[in-house]
XYZ file of C-alpha atoms in Angstrom:
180
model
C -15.873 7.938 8.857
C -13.774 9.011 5.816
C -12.027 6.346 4.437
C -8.494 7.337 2.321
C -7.166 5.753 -0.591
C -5.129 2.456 -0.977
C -2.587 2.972 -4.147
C -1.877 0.196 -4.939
C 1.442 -0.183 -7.600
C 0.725 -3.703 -9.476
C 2.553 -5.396 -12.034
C 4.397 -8.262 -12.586
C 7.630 -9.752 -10.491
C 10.398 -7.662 -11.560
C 8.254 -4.544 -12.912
C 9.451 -2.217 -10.159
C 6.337 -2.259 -7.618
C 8.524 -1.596 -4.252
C 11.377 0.133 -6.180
C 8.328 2.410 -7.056
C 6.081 2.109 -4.203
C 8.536 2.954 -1.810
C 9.523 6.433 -3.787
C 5.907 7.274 -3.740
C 5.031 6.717 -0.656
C 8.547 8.775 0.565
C 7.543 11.837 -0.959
C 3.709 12.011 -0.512
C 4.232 10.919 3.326
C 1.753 7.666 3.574
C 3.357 4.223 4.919
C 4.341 1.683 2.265
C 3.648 -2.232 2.484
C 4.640 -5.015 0.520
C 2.661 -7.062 -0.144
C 5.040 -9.845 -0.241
C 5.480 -9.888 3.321
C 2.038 -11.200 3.524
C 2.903 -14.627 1.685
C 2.568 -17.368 3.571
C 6.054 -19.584 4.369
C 4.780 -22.175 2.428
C 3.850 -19.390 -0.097
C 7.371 -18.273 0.004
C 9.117 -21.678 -0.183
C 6.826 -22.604 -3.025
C 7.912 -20.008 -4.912
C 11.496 -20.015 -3.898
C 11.880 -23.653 -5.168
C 10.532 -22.201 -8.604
C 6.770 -24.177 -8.301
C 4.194 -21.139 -9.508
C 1.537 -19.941 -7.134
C -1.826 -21.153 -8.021
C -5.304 -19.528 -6.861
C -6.065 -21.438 -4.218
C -2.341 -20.873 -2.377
C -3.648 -17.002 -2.718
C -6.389 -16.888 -1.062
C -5.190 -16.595 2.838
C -2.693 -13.851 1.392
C -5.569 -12.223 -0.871
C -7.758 -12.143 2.911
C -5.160 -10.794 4.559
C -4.017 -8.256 2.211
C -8.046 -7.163 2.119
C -7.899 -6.808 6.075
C -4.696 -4.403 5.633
C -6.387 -2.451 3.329
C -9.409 -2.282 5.482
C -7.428 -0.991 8.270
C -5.222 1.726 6.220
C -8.130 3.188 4.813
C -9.654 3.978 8.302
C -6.297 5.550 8.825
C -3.946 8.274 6.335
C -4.198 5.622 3.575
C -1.245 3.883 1.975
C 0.803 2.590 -0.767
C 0.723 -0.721 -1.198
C 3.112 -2.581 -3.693
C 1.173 -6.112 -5.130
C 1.271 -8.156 -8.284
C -2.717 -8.311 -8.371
C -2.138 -10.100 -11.231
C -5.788 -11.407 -11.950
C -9.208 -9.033 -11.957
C -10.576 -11.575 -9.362
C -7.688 -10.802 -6.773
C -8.070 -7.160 -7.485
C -11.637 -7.293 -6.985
C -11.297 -9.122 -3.743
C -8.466 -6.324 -2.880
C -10.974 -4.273 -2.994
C -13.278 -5.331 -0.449
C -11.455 -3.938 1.470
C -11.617 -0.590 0.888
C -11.095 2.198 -1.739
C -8.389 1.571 -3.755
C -6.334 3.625 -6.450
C -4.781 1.263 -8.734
C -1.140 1.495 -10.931
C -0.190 -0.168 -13.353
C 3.490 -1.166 -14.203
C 3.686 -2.417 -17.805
C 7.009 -3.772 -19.522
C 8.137 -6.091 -21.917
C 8.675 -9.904 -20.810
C 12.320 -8.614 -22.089
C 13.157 -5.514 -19.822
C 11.295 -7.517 -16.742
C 13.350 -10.944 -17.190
C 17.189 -8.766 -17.218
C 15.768 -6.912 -14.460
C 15.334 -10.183 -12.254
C 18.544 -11.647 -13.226
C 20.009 -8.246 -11.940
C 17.884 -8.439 -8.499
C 19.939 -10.487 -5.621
C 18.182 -11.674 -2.316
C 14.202 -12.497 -3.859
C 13.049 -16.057 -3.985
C 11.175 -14.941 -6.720
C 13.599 -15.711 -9.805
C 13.370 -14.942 -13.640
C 12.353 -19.018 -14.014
C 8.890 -18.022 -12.761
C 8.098 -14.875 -14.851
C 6.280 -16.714 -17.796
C 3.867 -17.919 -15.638
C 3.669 -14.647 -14.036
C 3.063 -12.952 -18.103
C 0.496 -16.495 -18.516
C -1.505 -15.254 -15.189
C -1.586 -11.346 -15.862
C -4.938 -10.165 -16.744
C -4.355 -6.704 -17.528
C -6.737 -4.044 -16.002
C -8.901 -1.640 -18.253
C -9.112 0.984 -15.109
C -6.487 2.792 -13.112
C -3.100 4.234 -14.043
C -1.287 2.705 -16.447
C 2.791 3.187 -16.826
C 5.374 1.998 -19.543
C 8.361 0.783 -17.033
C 11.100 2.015 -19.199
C 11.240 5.705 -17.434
C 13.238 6.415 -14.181
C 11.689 5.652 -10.711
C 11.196 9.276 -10.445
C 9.518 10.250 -13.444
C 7.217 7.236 -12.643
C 6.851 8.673 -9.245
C 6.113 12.325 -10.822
C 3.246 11.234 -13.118
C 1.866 9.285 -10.109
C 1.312 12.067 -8.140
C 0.221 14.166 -11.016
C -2.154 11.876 -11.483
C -3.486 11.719 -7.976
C -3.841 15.077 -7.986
C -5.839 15.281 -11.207
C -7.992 12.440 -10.118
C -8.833 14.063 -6.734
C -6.641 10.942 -4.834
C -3.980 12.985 -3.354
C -3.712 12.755 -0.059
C -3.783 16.626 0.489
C -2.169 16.576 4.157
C 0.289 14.314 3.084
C 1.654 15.998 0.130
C 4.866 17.275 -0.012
C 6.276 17.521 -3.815
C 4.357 18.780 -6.706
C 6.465 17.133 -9.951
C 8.275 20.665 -11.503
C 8.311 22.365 -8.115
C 11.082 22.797 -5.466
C 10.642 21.409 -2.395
């Protein structure tokens, strides 16, 4: 069996992963998850009372998250928004299956108005340092400056999954510069 791509759009809280995420997966037709909705409740409430994460309260939503992928990748694929904030949850991210990994990269600046903007996340601006402290920044993948519009993110995404050979051919439906 053939297993698709997982693109996975990481970055820290704030960076635009499901702003992003969603857009791609829109317009080149493949579901979109976030991984957020794989937290545990005590995950959640954790973070909602402003206590950091700390490896071992990722593990269960690491495992689970490497079962989704599992499962996508025996199907069209996906796009999968995720912090992946250390190389040792991306590498267990991808036990699951093939992945194609983005990069959202801003300023501690840009990211922290960009929280105090957002309304409805029980992830506030109080816990981005230790979201900066944690990120291990990948040498692979796609990497993007966060300080262009969702779009043009979106559009050198695709161009890039389409350079790399990690389109999803079937599922394509706008080539950045062409009318749809």
């Amino acid at each position: 069996m053939q297993l698709n791509h997982v693109i996975i759009v990481m970055g820290v809280s704030g960076s635009g992963k499901s702003t992003i995420g969603e857009l791609l997966a829109q317009q080149i037709g493949l579901p979109f998850h976030d991984a957020d909705d794989f937290h545990s409740a005590a995950n959640v409430a954790k973070m909602g009372a402003g206590t950091p994460l700390q490896d071992e309260d990722r593990k269960g939503w690491l495992a689970a998250l490497a079962v989704g992928i599992r499962q996508w990748s025996q199907s069209a694929g996906a796009v999968l928004a995720c912090s992946a904030l250390k190389e040792w949850y991306r590498q267990e991210l991808m036990t699951g299956g093939p992945v194609v990994w983005v990069f959202l990269d801003g300023s501690e600046e840009l990211v922290r108005s960009r929280l105090q903007a957002r309304q409805h996340h029980y992830m506030g601006p109080d816990l981005l340092a230790s979201q900066f402290a944690t990120l291990e920044k990948p040498t692979y993948g796609l990497h993007l400056p966060i300080d262009e519009t969702p779009q043009q993110l979106v559009d050198q995404i695709v161009a890039y999954l389409q350079r790399t050979g990690e389109m999803p051919d079937s599922k394509h439906k706008h080539t950045p510069g062409n009318a749809e």
